[in-house]
PDB file of C-alpha atoms in Angstrom:
ATOM      1  CA  MET A   1      50.375   7.130  23.760  1.00 94.00           C
ATOM      2  CA  ALA A   2      48.558   9.814  21.810  1.00 93.00           C
ATOM      3  CA  ARG A   3      48.826  12.347  24.631  1.00 96.00           C
ATOM      4  CA  GLU A   4      52.541  11.685  25.008  1.00 96.00           C
ATOM      5  CA  ALA A   5      53.076  12.040  21.246  1.00 94.00           C
ATOM      6  CA  VAL A   6      50.991  15.212  20.868  1.00 94.00           C
ATOM      7  CA  ALA A   7      53.052  16.851  23.622  1.00 95.00           C
ATOM      8  CA  LEU A   8      56.004  16.752  21.204  1.00 94.00           C
ATOM      9  CA  ARG A   9      54.192  18.622  18.434  1.00 92.00           C
ATOM     10  CA  PRO A  10      56.365  21.587  17.375  1.00 92.00           C
ATOM     11  CA  ALA A  11      55.246  25.131  18.099  1.00 90.00           C
ATOM     12  CA  PRO A  12      55.907  28.203  15.920  1.00 90.00           C
ATOM     13  CA  GLY A  13      59.207  29.963  16.538  1.00 88.00           C
ATOM     14  CA  ALA A  14      59.597  33.614  17.475  1.00 90.00           C
ATOM     15  CA  ASP A  15      59.232  34.519  13.792  1.00 92.00           C
ATOM     16  CA  GLY A  16      56.102  32.363  13.439  1.00 91.00           C
ATOM     17  CA  GLY A  17      57.938  29.815  11.329  1.00 91.00           C
ATOM     18  CA  MET A  18      57.598  26.051  11.664  1.00 91.00           C
ATOM     19  CA  PRO A  19      60.044  23.224  10.890  1.00 90.00           C
ATOM     20  CA  ASP A  20      59.837  21.648   7.446  1.00 89.00           C
ATOM     21  CA  PRO A  21      56.674  19.473   7.676  1.00 80.00           C
ATOM     22  CA  ARG A  22      58.291  16.902   5.392  1.00 77.00           C
ATOM     23  CA  SER A  23      61.152  16.309   7.826  1.00 83.00           C
ATOM     24  CA  ARG A  24      61.354  14.340  11.060  1.00 83.00           C
ATOM     25  CA  ALA A  25      61.911  17.612  12.913  1.00 86.00           C
ATOM     26  CA  GLY A  26      58.597  18.840  11.545  1.00 89.00           C
ATOM     27  CA  MET A  27      56.699  15.699  12.570  1.00 88.00           C
ATOM     28  CA  PRO A  28      58.111  14.437  15.892  1.00 92.00           C
ATOM     29  CA  ASP A  29      54.633  13.546  17.189  1.00 92.00           C
ATOM     30  CA  PRO A  30      53.621  10.896  14.599  1.00 89.00           C
ATOM     31  CA  TYR A  31      57.111   9.386  14.632  1.00 90.00           C
ATOM     32  CA  HIS A  32      57.079   9.154  18.426  1.00 92.00           C
ATOM     33  CA  TYR A  33      53.587   7.663  18.336  1.00 92.00           C
ATOM     34  CA  ALA A  34      54.885   5.018  15.914  1.00 90.00           C
ATOM     35  CA  HIS A  35      57.782   4.361  18.296  1.00 89.00           C
ATOM     36  CA  LEU A  36      55.362   3.762  21.188  1.00 92.00           C
ATOM     37  CA  LEU A  37      52.957   1.750  19.026  1.00 90.00           C
ATOM     38  CA  ARG A  38      55.671  -0.655  17.878  1.00 87.00           C
ATOM     39  CA  ALA A  39      56.724  -1.328  21.466  1.00 87.00           C
ATOM     40  CA  ALA A  40      53.092  -1.877  22.529  1.00 91.00           C
ATOM     41  CA  LYS A  41      52.313  -4.261  19.656  1.00 88.00           C
ATOM     42  CA  ARG A  42      55.460  -6.291  20.233  1.00 85.00           C
ATOM     43  CA  ALA A  43      54.601  -6.633  23.921  1.00 88.00           C
ATOM     44  CA  ASP A  44      50.927  -7.425  23.336  1.00 91.00           C
ATOM     45  CA  PRO A  45      50.196  -8.314  19.676  1.00 90.00           C
ATOM     46  CA  GLY A  46      46.635  -8.559  18.379  1.00 92.00           C
ATOM     47  CA  ASP A  47      44.924  -9.240  15.042  1.00 91.00           C
ATOM     48  CA  ASP A  48      45.355  -5.663  13.741  1.00 88.00           C
ATOM     49  CA  VAL A  49      47.363  -4.666  10.677  1.00 80.00           C
ATOM     50  CA  MET A  50      50.416  -3.473  12.602  1.00 82.00           C
ATOM     51  CA  SER A  51      50.691  -6.669  14.672  1.00 87.00           C
ATOM     52  CA  LEU A  52      50.199  -8.866  11.613  1.00 83.00           C
ATOM     53  CA  LEU A  53      52.838  -6.928   9.662  1.00 78.00           C
ATOM     54  CA  MET A  54      55.503  -7.402  12.304  1.00 76.00           C
ATOM     55  CA  ARG A  55      54.535 -11.054  12.848  1.00 78.00           C
ATOM     56  CA  ALA A  56      54.748 -11.782   9.113  1.00 71.00           C
ATOM     57  CA  CYS A  57      58.204 -10.241   8.894  1.00 67.00           C
ATOM     58  CA  ALA A  58      59.348 -12.258  11.902  1.00 63.00           C
ATOM     59  CA  ASP A  59      57.963 -15.479  10.371  1.00 62.00           C
ATOM     60  CA  ASP A  60      60.029 -14.806   7.243  1.00 63.00           C
ATOM     61  CA  GLY A  61      63.166 -14.726   9.355  1.00 64.00           C
ATOM     62  CA  GLY A  62      63.411 -10.953   9.346  1.00 70.00           C
ATOM     63  CA  GLU A  63      62.272  -8.203  11.631  1.00 74.00           C
ATOM     64  CA  VAL A  64      60.984  -4.708  10.957  1.00 75.00           C
ATOM     65  CA  SER A  65      63.443  -2.326  12.560  1.00 79.00           C
ATOM     66  CA  LEU A  66      62.272   0.619  14.623  1.00 79.00           C
ATOM     67  CA  GLU A  67      63.203   3.094  11.879  1.00 82.00           C
ATOM     68  CA  GLU A  68      61.477   0.975   9.219  1.00 82.00           C
ATOM     69  CA  PHE A  69      58.329   0.753  11.320  1.00 81.00           C
ATOM     70  CA  GLU A  70      58.277   4.514  11.934  1.00 84.00           C
ATOM     71  CA  ASN A  71      58.600   5.146   8.204  1.00 83.00           C
ATOM     72  CA  LEU A  72      55.923   2.526   7.429  1.00 82.00           C
ATOM     73  CA  PHE A  73      53.603   4.184   9.932  1.00 84.00           C
ATOM     74  CA  TRP A  74      54.104   7.525   8.206  1.00 82.00           C
ATOM     75  CA  LEU A  75      53.468   5.872   4.834  1.00 81.00           C
ATOM     76  CA  PHE A  76      50.238   4.309   6.122  1.00 82.00           C
ATOM     77  CA  ALA A  77      49.102   7.655   7.519  1.00 81.00           C
ATOM     78  CA  VAL A  78      49.630   9.397   4.161  1.00 79.00           C
ATOM     79  CA  ALA A  79      48.488   6.613   1.831  1.00 79.00           C
ATOM     80  CA  GLY A  80      45.548   5.891   4.098  1.00 77.00           C
ATOM     81  CA  ASN A  81      43.918   9.217   3.305  1.00 81.00           C
ATOM     82  CA  GLU A  82      45.150  10.296  -0.139  1.00 80.00           C
ATOM     83  CA  LYS A  83      43.121   7.803  -2.202  1.00 79.00           C
ATOM     84  CA  VAL A  84      39.896   8.561  -0.335  1.00 87.00           C
ATOM     85  CA  ARG A  85      40.473  12.288   0.157  1.00 88.00           C
ATOM     86  CA  ASN A  86      41.194  12.819  -3.537  1.00 89.00           C
ATOM     87  CA  GLY A  87      39.138   9.975  -5.011  1.00 89.00           C
ATOM     88  CA  ILE A  88      35.788  11.042  -3.555  1.00 90.00           C
ATOM     89  CA  PRO A  89      35.729  14.671  -4.781  1.00 91.00           C
ATOM     90  CA  GLY A  90      37.357  13.639  -8.067  1.00 90.00           C
ATOM     91  CA  GLY A  91      34.605  11.129  -8.750  1.00 88.00           C
ATOM     92  CA  MET A  92      32.041  13.687  -7.640  1.00 91.00           C
ATOM     93  CA  VAL A  93      33.318  16.087 -10.301  1.00 91.00           C
ATOM     94  CA  ALA A  94      32.299  13.573 -12.949  1.00 87.00           C
ATOM     95  CA  ARG A  95      28.946  12.799 -11.319  1.00 85.00           C
ATOM     96  CA  LEU A  96      28.012  16.458 -10.905  1.00 90.00           C
ATOM     97  CA  ALA A  97      29.116  17.546 -14.376  1.00 87.00           C
ATOM     98  CA  ASP A  98      26.564  15.201 -15.953  1.00 90.00           C
ATOM     99  CA  PRO A  99      23.202  14.647 -14.177  1.00 92.00           C
ATOM    100  CA  GLN A 100      22.629  11.217 -15.743  1.00 93.00           C
ATOM    101  CA  PRO A 101      24.993   9.213 -13.458  1.00 92.00           C
ATOM    102  CA  GLN A 102      23.433  10.787 -10.375  1.00 94.00           C
ATOM    103  CA  ARG A 103      19.908   9.985 -11.588  1.00 95.00           C
ATOM    104  CA  ALA A 104      20.892   6.387 -12.315  1.00 95.00           C
ATOM    105  CA  LEU A 105      22.591   5.945  -8.938  1.00 94.00           C
ATOM    106  CA  ARG A 106      19.651   7.390  -7.018  1.00 95.00           C
ATOM    107  CA  ALA A 107      17.288   5.115  -8.943  1.00 96.00           C
ATOM    108  CA  ASP A 108      19.435   2.036  -8.268  1.00 96.00           C
ATOM    109  CA  PRO A 109      21.698   2.281  -5.161  1.00 94.00           C
ATOM    110  CA  SER A 110      22.958  -1.259  -5.866  1.00 95.00           C
ATOM    111  CA  LEU A 111      25.284   0.456  -8.372  1.00 96.00           C
ATOM    112  CA  ILE A 112      27.289   2.099  -5.553  1.00 96.00           C
ATOM    113  CA  ALA A 113      30.051  -0.546  -5.602  1.00 96.00           C
ATOM    114  CA  SER A 114      30.413  -0.211  -9.375  1.00 96.00           C
ATOM    115  CA  THR A 115      30.380   3.589  -9.059  1.00 96.00           C
ATOM    116  CA  VAL A 116      33.237   3.497  -6.541  1.00 96.00           C
ATOM    117  CA  GLU A 117      35.376   1.433  -8.939  1.00 96.00           C
ATOM    118  CA  GLU A 118      34.598   3.804 -11.806  1.00 96.00           C
ATOM    119  CA  MET A 119      35.412   6.831  -9.620  1.00 95.00           C
ATOM    120  CA  LEU A 120      38.820   5.315  -8.908  1.00 95.00           C
ATOM    121  CA  ARG A 121      39.452   4.421 -12.559  1.00 96.00           C
ATOM    122  CA  TRP A 122      38.215   7.692 -14.029  1.00 96.00           C
ATOM    123  CA  TRP A 123      39.960   9.942 -11.504  1.00 95.00           C
ATOM    124  CA  THR A 124      42.996   7.809 -10.452  1.00 94.00           C
ATOM    125  CA  PRO A 125      44.167   9.729  -7.332  1.00 93.00           C
ATOM    126  CA  VAL A 126      47.844   8.661  -7.565  1.00 92.00           C
ATOM    127  CA  MET A 127      48.816   9.311 -11.172  1.00 94.00           C
ATOM    128  CA  THR A 128      52.424   8.125 -11.378  1.00 94.00           C
ATOM    129  CA  PHE A 129      55.081   6.165  -9.533  1.00 91.00           C
ATOM    130  CA  ARG A 130      58.722   5.499 -10.294  1.00 92.00           C
ATOM    131  CA  ARG A 131      59.933   1.910 -10.233  1.00 91.00           C
ATOM    132  CA  THR A 132      63.224   0.145 -10.935  1.00 94.00           C
ATOM    133  CA  ALA A 133      63.316  -2.648 -13.504  1.00 94.00           C
ATOM    134  CA  THR A 134      64.718  -5.837 -11.955  1.00 94.00           C
ATOM    135  CA  THR A 135      65.220  -7.643 -15.273  1.00 96.00           C
ATOM    136  CA  GLU A 136      65.497  -6.638 -18.907  1.00 97.00           C
ATOM    137  CA  VAL A 137      62.147  -6.508 -20.664  1.00 96.00           C
ATOM    138  CA  SER A 138      60.528  -5.124 -23.813  1.00 96.00           C
ATOM    139  CA  ILE A 139      57.164  -3.344 -23.566  1.00 90.00           C
ATOM    140  CA  ALA A 140      55.403  -2.236 -26.743  1.00 88.00           C
ATOM    141  CA  GLY A 141      58.713  -2.277 -28.584  1.00 93.00           C
ATOM    142  CA  GLN A 142      60.516  -0.237 -25.913  1.00 94.00           C
ATOM    143  CA  ARG A 143      63.558  -1.967 -24.442  1.00 97.00           C
ATOM    144  CA  ILE A 144      64.019  -1.479 -20.699  1.00 97.00           C
ATOM    145  CA  ARG A 145      67.263  -2.657 -19.136  1.00 97.00           C
ATOM    146  CA  ALA A 146      67.619  -4.063 -15.637  1.00 97.00           C
ATOM    147  CA  GLY A 147      68.335  -1.285 -13.166  1.00 97.00           C
ATOM    148  CA  GLU A 148      66.739   1.457 -15.262  1.00 97.00           C
ATOM    149  CA  LYS A 149      64.196   3.781 -13.662  1.00 96.00           C
ATOM    150  CA  VAL A 150      60.697   3.633 -15.136  1.00 95.00           C
ATOM    151  CA  VAL A 151      57.816   6.026 -14.529  1.00 94.00           C
ATOM    152  CA  VAL A 152      54.581   4.045 -14.325  1.00 92.00           C
ATOM    153  CA  SER A 153      51.504   6.092 -15.278  1.00 95.00           C
ATOM    154  CA  PHE A 154      48.439   4.638 -13.585  1.00 95.00           C
ATOM    155  CA  ASN A 155      46.439   7.519 -14.998  1.00 94.00           C
ATOM    156  CA  SER A 156      47.328   6.543 -18.556  1.00 95.00           C
ATOM    157  CA  ALA A 157      46.749   2.829 -17.919  1.00 96.00           C
ATOM    158  CA  ASN A 158      43.259   3.532 -16.582  1.00 97.00           C
ATOM    159  CA  ARG A 159      42.399   5.445 -19.777  1.00 96.00           C
ATOM    160  CA  ASP A 160      43.866   2.836 -22.152  1.00 96.00           C
ATOM    161  CA  GLU A 161      41.388   2.601 -25.035  1.00 95.00           C
ATOM    162  CA  SER A 162      42.573  -0.929 -25.843  1.00 93.00           C
ATOM    163  CA  VAL A 163      41.432  -2.037 -22.372  1.00 95.00           C
ATOM    164  CA  PHE A 164      38.490   0.257 -21.515  1.00 96.00           C
ATOM    165  CA  PRO A 165      35.883   1.064 -24.191  1.00 94.00           C
ATOM    166  CA  ASP A 166      35.196   4.807 -24.339  1.00 96.00           C
ATOM    167  CA  PRO A 167      37.696   5.379 -21.483  1.00 96.00           C
ATOM    168  CA  ASP A 168      37.045   9.109 -21.033  1.00 95.00           C
ATOM    169  CA  ARG A 169      33.354   8.514 -20.314  1.00 94.00           C
ATOM    170  CA  PHE A 170      32.287   8.175 -16.666  1.00 94.00           C
ATOM    171  CA  GLU A 171      30.108   5.052 -16.683  1.00 95.00           C
ATOM    172  CA  ILE A 172      28.780   3.912 -13.301  1.00 95.00           C
ATOM    173  CA  ARG A 173      27.689   0.538 -14.728  1.00 96.00           C
ATOM    174  CA  ARG A 174      31.163  -0.289 -16.049  1.00 96.00           C
ATOM    175  CA  TYR A 175      31.899  -2.519 -13.040  1.00 96.00           C
ATOM    176  CA  ALA A 176      28.346  -3.733 -12.379  1.00 94.00           C
ATOM    177  CA  ALA A 177      27.741  -7.412 -11.599  1.00 88.00           C
ATOM    178  CA  GLY A 178      28.376  -9.570 -14.642  1.00 88.00           C
ATOM    179  CA  SER A 179      30.374  -6.861 -16.408  1.00 90.00           C
ATOM    180  CA  PRO A 180      33.492  -7.999 -18.320  1.00 90.00           C
ATOM    181  CA  ALA A 181      35.375  -4.790 -17.426  1.00 90.00           C
ATOM    182  CA  ARG A 182      39.069  -5.249 -16.674  1.00 93.00           C
ATOM    183  CA  PRO A 183      40.303  -4.196 -13.200  1.00 94.00           C
ATOM    184  CA  HIS A 184      41.653  -0.672 -12.920  1.00 96.00           C
ATOM    185  CA  LEU A 185      45.127   0.072 -11.551  1.00 96.00           C
ATOM    186  CA  ALA A 186      44.268   2.867  -9.100  1.00 94.00           C
ATOM    187  CA  PHE A 187      45.543   0.661  -6.260  1.00 93.00           C
ATOM    188  CA  GLY A 188      48.651  -0.540  -8.073  1.00 92.00           C
ATOM    189  CA  HIS A 189      49.393  -4.137  -9.004  1.00 90.00           C
ATOM    190  CA  GLY A 190      51.300  -7.194  -7.812  1.00 87.00           C
ATOM    191  CA  PRO A 191      53.736  -6.621  -4.928  1.00 82.00           C
ATOM    192  CA  HIS A 192      52.972  -2.876  -5.084  1.00 84.00           C
ATOM    193  CA  SER A 193      49.232  -3.199  -4.426  1.00 87.00           C
ATOM    194  CA  CYS A 194      47.711  -0.828  -1.874  1.00 87.00           C
ATOM    195  CA  LEU A 195      47.400  -2.483   1.545  1.00 80.00           C
ATOM    196  CA  GLY A 196      44.306  -0.427   2.395  1.00 84.00           C
ATOM    197  CA  ALA A 197      42.405  -0.873  -0.887  1.00 90.00           C
ATOM    198  CA  ASP A 198      39.470  -2.702   0.697  1.00 90.00           C
ATOM    199  CA  LEU A 199      39.171  -0.111   3.472  1.00 88.00           C
ATOM    200  CA  ALA A 200      39.216   2.725   0.921  1.00 91.00           C
ATOM    201  CA  ARG A 201      36.410   1.029  -1.031  1.00 94.00           C
ATOM    202  CA  VAL A 202      34.315   0.652   2.126  1.00 94.00           C
ATOM    203  CA  GLN A 203      34.858   4.299   3.081  1.00 93.00           C
ATOM    204  CA  MET A 204      33.908   5.584  -0.369  1.00 94.00           C
ATOM    205  CA  ALA A 205      30.847   3.330  -0.631  1.00 96.00           C
ATOM    206  CA  THR A 206      29.660   4.312   2.851  1.00 96.00           C
ATOM    207  CA  LEU A 207      29.985   8.013   2.085  1.00 93.00           C
ATOM    208  CA  LEU A 208      27.955   7.614  -1.109  1.00 94.00           C
ATOM    209  CA  GLU A 209      25.271   5.645   0.730  1.00 96.00           C
ATOM    210  CA  VAL A 210      24.896   8.346   3.391  1.00 96.00           C
ATOM    211  CA  LEU A 211      25.068  11.165   0.854  1.00 93.00           C
ATOM    212  CA  LEU A 212      22.284   9.659  -1.245  1.00 94.00           C
ATOM    213  CA  ALA A 213      20.134   9.037   1.835  1.00 95.00           C
ATOM    214  CA  ARG A 214      20.490  12.585   3.177  1.00 96.00           C
ATOM    215  CA  THR A 215      19.987  14.534  -0.050  1.00 96.00           C
ATOM    216  CA  ALA A 216      17.411  14.696  -2.832  1.00 96.00           C
ATOM    217  CA  TRP A 217      19.818  16.196  -5.383  1.00 96.00           C
ATOM    218  CA  LEU A 218      23.349  17.612  -5.607  1.00 95.00           C
ATOM    219  CA  GLU A 219      24.819  20.071  -8.096  1.00 94.00           C
ATOM    220  CA  LEU A 220      27.879  22.241  -8.516  1.00 94.00           C
ATOM    221  CA  ALA A 221      27.762  25.657  -6.851  1.00 95.00           C
ATOM    222  CA  GLY A 222      30.907  26.947  -8.537  1.00 94.00           C
ATOM    223  CA  GLU A 223      34.007  25.830 -10.392  1.00 93.00           C
ATOM    224  CA  PRO A 224      36.221  23.202  -8.729  1.00 94.00           C
ATOM    225  CA  ALA A 225      39.804  24.145  -7.828  1.00 95.00           C
ATOM    226  CA  TYR A 226      42.353  21.451  -8.612  1.00 95.00           C
ATOM    227  CA  LEU A 227      45.654  20.526  -6.998  1.00 92.00           C
ATOM    228  CA  ARG A 228      48.725  21.427  -9.071  1.00 93.00           C
ATOM    229  CA  SER A 229      50.737  18.223  -9.031  1.00 92.00           C
ATOM    230  CA  ASN A 230      52.211  15.645 -11.400  1.00 91.00           C
ATOM    231  CA  PHE A 231      51.898  12.959  -8.706  1.00 90.00           C
ATOM    232  CA  GLN A 232      48.517  13.290  -6.997  1.00 90.00           C
ATOM    233  CA  ARG A 233      45.313  14.124  -8.818  1.00 92.00           C
ATOM    234  CA  GLY A 234      43.499  16.130  -6.200  1.00 92.00           C
ATOM    235  CA  VAL A 235      40.675  18.592  -5.654  1.00 93.00           C
ATOM    236  CA  LYS A 236      41.313  21.569  -3.362  1.00 93.00           C
ATOM    237  CA  ARG A 237      37.759  22.924  -3.419  1.00 94.00           C
ATOM    238  CA  LEU A 238      34.475  21.544  -4.716  1.00 94.00           C
ATOM    239  CA  PRO A 239      31.508  23.834  -3.940  1.00 95.00           C
ATOM    240  CA  VAL A 240      28.174  21.997  -4.056  1.00 94.00           C
ATOM    241  CA  ARG A 241      24.588  22.704  -3.143  1.00 95.00           C
TER     242      ARG A 241
END
């Protein structure tokens, strides 16, 4: 399936230009791979996420259409790397700016799980999302009518001083065992929770474990370069030594 999909990858035109990468014309290979994957999973379902998704929709009396599945596959591909790709270097910025968290983590690797949660809270890779209010509600004295568009700021929520004491401080023990810390919202909430949250946590924890085992110390080797975006909080370059 992969070989067949890759064969459709667009090549530069005579002027060296490429199709818009945000369009279907610019990404025929992943969409075709999703097309083939859906057919394969319907013919021979397993216990993987894609098979379970389609089975759940069928059990509810509905069915994920081909176009919906292709778009879901693209969403999984993007969302499946953004949190980790931006969350790891973002959390590293905090750890490298102050040597104390790194010393504490190297002295007690059992704090890795708590550190991962604090990295996600402190950095919050996806900063905002727009939602539509389904019913009228009042939040902090602000009336929101049904049907109105609302910008949800996960970044602001994760720095709410009424929820997180000293919210701007990077504290690797904030989510340690027995801690009363409230859950962060880096993975959303309710029906809009991230499907791959547990996988992202495992990936980030594993990277930290290996990094600590293979190095004696890490420090910045230059200034980080940040992504210019009001949606994703990202790091373009993070030189370390």
